[in-house]
Each structure stands twice: as C-alpha cells, then as structure tokens.
Amino acid sequence: MDEELDQALDAVGPRLRDLRRQRETTLAELSKTTGISVSTLSRLESGVRRPTLELLLPLAKAHGVTLDELVGAPPTGDPRIHLRPVSRGGMTMVPLTRRAGGIQAFKLVIPANSRNEPDPRTHEGYEWLYVLNGRLRVVLGEHDFVMNPGEAAEFDTREPHWFGPADEGESVEFLSLFGKQGERAHLRARPKDRS
C-alpha cells in the first residue's frame, strides 16, 4: 500500500506541469491565482516537494479538475460521470469536459421563466452552438434570429451576443463548444494532394 501511495504522489508533479502547460500558464501566473509561491510550485512540479491537501485543493481549482484527476486516484468501479451544474445569469451550465485549457463543452439550459430583454456581451473566444430542445433566440451583432432543434451556429465571441428562449413558457437546451480566441470547434479536411 505504501508503494502505491508513493507512486501516486510521485506522478502528481508531472501531472501538474502538464496541466499548467496545457493552459499555457506560467508559474508566476499560477502563483498569483493560487497564492502558492513560485518556488513551491516549481518544487511540486519537479517532485522535490511532496504534495499536501492544502496545496492540491487550490491547484485543482485553478486547473479546473477534480482532486481525483489531479492525483490520479484509482477508479472506484462506478462508471457514472458526476457532472456539477453551475447556475449563472438565469441559465444552468453543465460542464461536459474536465480538462484545463483547449476547447470546453457545456450543456446549457435556459428555463422558460427567464424571458428577459437581450443584453449582448462580448469576450475573447470562439463559440459553436447546437440546439437540442426548444427554440433558441440568438442576438448576434445586428442579427436577431431563432434556432430550432438540430441547427448549429458558430461565431467569434468578440461579436456582441445574447441567448434566450424564443418561445414564452418554453425552456431551451443547447450544447456549446467554447475555445479561446482562434481555437475552432472543428477542422475542415481537404482531399489529399495526389500530385
């Protein structure tokens, strides 16, 4: 048992380094976010310092992963994924991805009773939407349109945008893939050059 524990703790440092690099974050930026000194973070990543719960909790939060993922805890045999919904601005967001950085996937549910006036916002990034149930009203720049189930849209989030239910008394559910600026949800393949 002690050998397994030692192996798990030894693997934490490289895992921390990989997560930080995936997010393209410096030790100084991570230190600012977590309140852990740069030297302690460096020693954790190199394996010189053993991780403690007091260090791992803020690091897991900063990287957007569970503590189990951070320490590589063995599976419990339960195959279910336990998603933790977040409510923000009247809508419920269910994260479908757990890895830090890269393209993030969410299921969003906007309840029927949240029929508010459009208040378009902007932020860095690129977004792809796919409507699952209900009808989604999208205000995107000067465009105001309704998306039905099965329809998709993609746009630069620096364009002012807002989402809401299109029909009074009906909720809407949709998927959102979001990436930092320049990251797109898909790549277009082209035929192989045969020359």
Short mmCIF file of C-alpha atoms in Angstrom, two decimals, residues 7-160:
data_model
loop_
_atom_site.label_atom_id
_atom_site.label_comp_id
_atom_site.label_asym_id
_atom_site.label_seq_id
_atom_site.Cartn_x
_atom_site.Cartn_y
_atom_site.Cartn_z
CA GLN A 7 3.85 6.06 -6.90
CA ALA A 8 0.65 8.13 -6.92
CA LEU A 9 2.35 11.05 -5.16
CA ASP A 10 5.39 10.86 -7.48
CA ALA A 11 3.08 11.17 -10.51
CA VAL A 12 1.45 14.40 -9.22
CA GLY A 13 4.40 16.66 -10.17
CA PRO A 14 4.48 15.74 -13.87
CA ARG A 15 0.66 15.91 -13.99
CA LEU A 16 0.75 19.44 -12.51
CA ARG A 17 3.37 20.51 -15.06
CA ASP A 18 1.33 19.07 -17.94
CA LEU A 19 -1.86 20.81 -16.79
CA ARG A 20 -0.08 24.15 -16.46
CA ARG A 21 1.50 23.82 -19.90
CA GLN A 22 -1.83 22.81 -21.49
CA ARG A 23 -3.31 26.02 -20.12
CA GLU A 24 -0.23 27.95 -21.32
CA THR A 25 0.17 29.40 -17.82
CA THR A 26 3.44 30.45 -16.22
CA LEU A 27 4.44 29.53 -12.67
CA ALA A 28 4.10 33.23 -11.77
CA GLU A 29 0.52 33.38 -13.11
CA LEU A 30 -0.40 30.16 -11.29
CA SER A 31 1.18 31.51 -8.11
CA LYS A 32 -0.96 34.64 -8.36
CA THR A 33 -4.12 32.53 -8.86
CA THR A 34 -3.45 30.01 -6.07
CA GLY A 35 -1.47 32.02 -3.52
CA ILE A 36 1.26 29.34 -3.59
CA SER A 37 4.80 30.64 -4.07
CA VAL A 38 6.57 30.12 -7.38
CA SER A 39 9.35 28.16 -5.66
CA THR A 40 6.83 25.79 -4.02
CA LEU A 41 5.05 25.27 -7.35
CA SER A 42 8.36 24.57 -9.06
CA ARG A 43 9.37 22.07 -6.36
CA LEU A 44 5.96 20.35 -6.61
CA GLU A 45 6.25 20.00 -10.39
CA SER A 46 9.81 18.66 -10.19
CA GLY A 47 8.90 16.18 -7.43
CA VAL A 48 11.23 17.73 -4.86
CA ARG A 49 8.27 18.70 -2.66
CA ARG A 50 5.57 16.19 -1.71
CA PRO A 51 2.03 17.40 -2.38
CA THR A 52 -0.30 18.06 0.54
CA LEU A 53 -4.04 18.59 0.56
CA GLU A 54 -3.52 22.29 1.37
CA LEU A 55 -1.51 22.65 -1.86
CA LEU A 56 -3.57 20.35 -4.07
CA LEU A 57 -7.00 21.89 -3.40
CA PRO A 58 -6.19 25.37 -4.80
CA LEU A 59 -4.27 23.78 -7.69
CA ALA A 60 -7.22 21.55 -8.63
CA LYS A 61 -9.50 24.59 -8.56
CA ALA A 62 -7.10 26.68 -10.65
CA HIS A 63 -6.74 23.94 -13.28
CA GLY A 64 -10.49 23.15 -13.32
CA VAL A 65 -10.02 19.47 -12.49
CA THR A 66 -11.16 17.27 -9.63
CA LEU A 67 -8.76 16.29 -6.88
CA ASP A 68 -9.09 12.66 -8.04
CA GLU A 69 -7.88 13.65 -11.51
CA LEU A 70 -5.02 15.67 -10.09
CA VAL A 71 -3.65 12.80 -8.01
CA GLY A 72 -4.61 10.05 -10.45
CA ALA A 73 -6.86 8.30 -7.95
CA PRO A 74 -7.77 4.76 -8.97
CA PRO A 75 -11.27 4.30 -10.39
CA THR A 76 -13.91 3.28 -7.90
CA GLY A 77 -15.70 0.95 -10.30
CA ASP A 78 -18.57 3.41 -10.68
CA PRO A 79 -18.77 4.27 -14.40
CA ARG A 80 -21.12 7.22 -13.93
CA ILE A 81 -19.89 10.73 -14.62
CA HIS A 82 -20.88 13.12 -11.87
CA LEU A 83 -21.43 16.49 -13.51
CA ARG A 84 -21.77 19.57 -11.34
CA PRO A 85 -24.16 22.12 -12.84
CA VAL A 86 -23.47 25.82 -12.32
CA SER A 87 -26.22 28.45 -12.39
CA ARG A 88 -25.26 31.79 -13.86
CA GLY A 89 -27.40 34.60 -15.22
CA GLY A 90 -30.63 32.57 -15.00
CA MET A 91 -29.24 29.65 -17.01
CA THR A 92 -27.83 26.31 -15.88
CA MET A 93 -24.49 25.27 -17.36
CA VAL A 94 -23.35 21.65 -17.14
CA PRO A 95 -19.64 21.23 -17.98
CA LEU A 96 -19.11 18.22 -20.24
CA THR A 97 -15.32 18.44 -20.31
CA ARG A 98 -12.95 18.46 -17.38
CA ARG A 99 -9.57 19.15 -18.89
CA ALA A 100 -8.00 22.54 -18.42
CA GLY A 101 -7.42 24.66 -21.49
CA GLY A 102 -8.43 23.81 -25.02
CA ILE A 103 -12.00 23.64 -26.22
CA GLN A 104 -14.57 23.33 -23.44
CA ALA A 105 -18.00 21.70 -23.90
CA PHE A 106 -21.15 22.67 -21.97
CA LYS A 107 -24.82 21.78 -21.99
CA LEU A 108 -26.86 24.89 -21.26
CA VAL A 109 -30.47 25.02 -20.11
CA ILE A 110 -32.38 28.29 -20.08
CA PRO A 111 -35.68 27.90 -18.20
CA ALA A 112 -38.99 29.12 -19.58
CA ASN A 113 -39.35 31.79 -16.89
CA SER A 114 -36.13 33.60 -17.88
CA ARG A 115 -37.57 35.63 -20.71
CA ASN A 116 -35.51 38.79 -20.23
CA GLU A 117 -34.54 41.50 -22.66
CA PRO A 118 -31.41 40.93 -24.73
CA ASP A 119 -28.23 42.34 -23.18
CA PRO A 120 -25.47 41.37 -25.65
CA ARG A 121 -21.98 40.87 -24.20
CA THR A 122 -18.53 40.26 -25.66
CA HIS A 123 -15.45 38.32 -24.54
CA GLU A 124 -12.42 36.64 -26.06
CA GLY A 125 -13.06 33.31 -27.72
CA TYR A 126 -14.88 31.36 -30.38
CA GLU A 127 -18.17 29.50 -29.83
CA TRP A 128 -20.17 26.78 -31.56
CA LEU A 129 -23.85 26.13 -30.62
CA TYR A 130 -26.15 23.18 -31.29
CA VAL A 131 -29.81 23.28 -30.21
CA LEU A 132 -31.11 20.10 -28.55
CA ASN A 133 -34.63 21.00 -27.36
CA GLY A 134 -36.80 24.09 -27.59
CA ARG A 135 -36.10 27.11 -29.76
CA LEU A 136 -33.14 29.39 -29.07
CA ARG A 137 -33.26 33.11 -29.76
CA VAL A 138 -29.82 34.40 -30.67
CA VAL A 139 -28.88 38.06 -30.85
CA LEU A 140 -25.51 38.31 -32.60
CA GLY A 141 -24.33 41.79 -33.52
CA GLU A 142 -27.07 43.26 -35.73
CA HIS A 143 -28.68 39.85 -36.32
CA ASP A 144 -31.63 38.56 -34.29
CA PHE A 145 -32.68 35.01 -35.25
CA VAL A 146 -34.24 31.80 -33.90
CA MET A 147 -32.54 28.40 -33.98
CA ASN A 148 -34.57 25.17 -33.97
CA PRO A 149 -33.53 21.73 -32.65
CA GLY A 150 -30.78 20.28 -34.82
CA GLU A 151 -29.46 23.64 -36.01
CA ALA A 152 -25.93 24.85 -35.32
CA ALA A 153 -24.13 28.18 -35.40
CA GLU A 154 -20.56 29.33 -34.85
CA PHE A 155 -19.18 32.80 -34.19
CA ASP A 156 -16.39 34.92 -32.77
CA THR A 157 -17.40 35.90 -29.21
CA ARG A 158 -15.89 39.37 -29.66
CA GLU A 159 -19.13 39.99 -31.59
CA PRO A 160 -21.82 41.15 -29.09
#
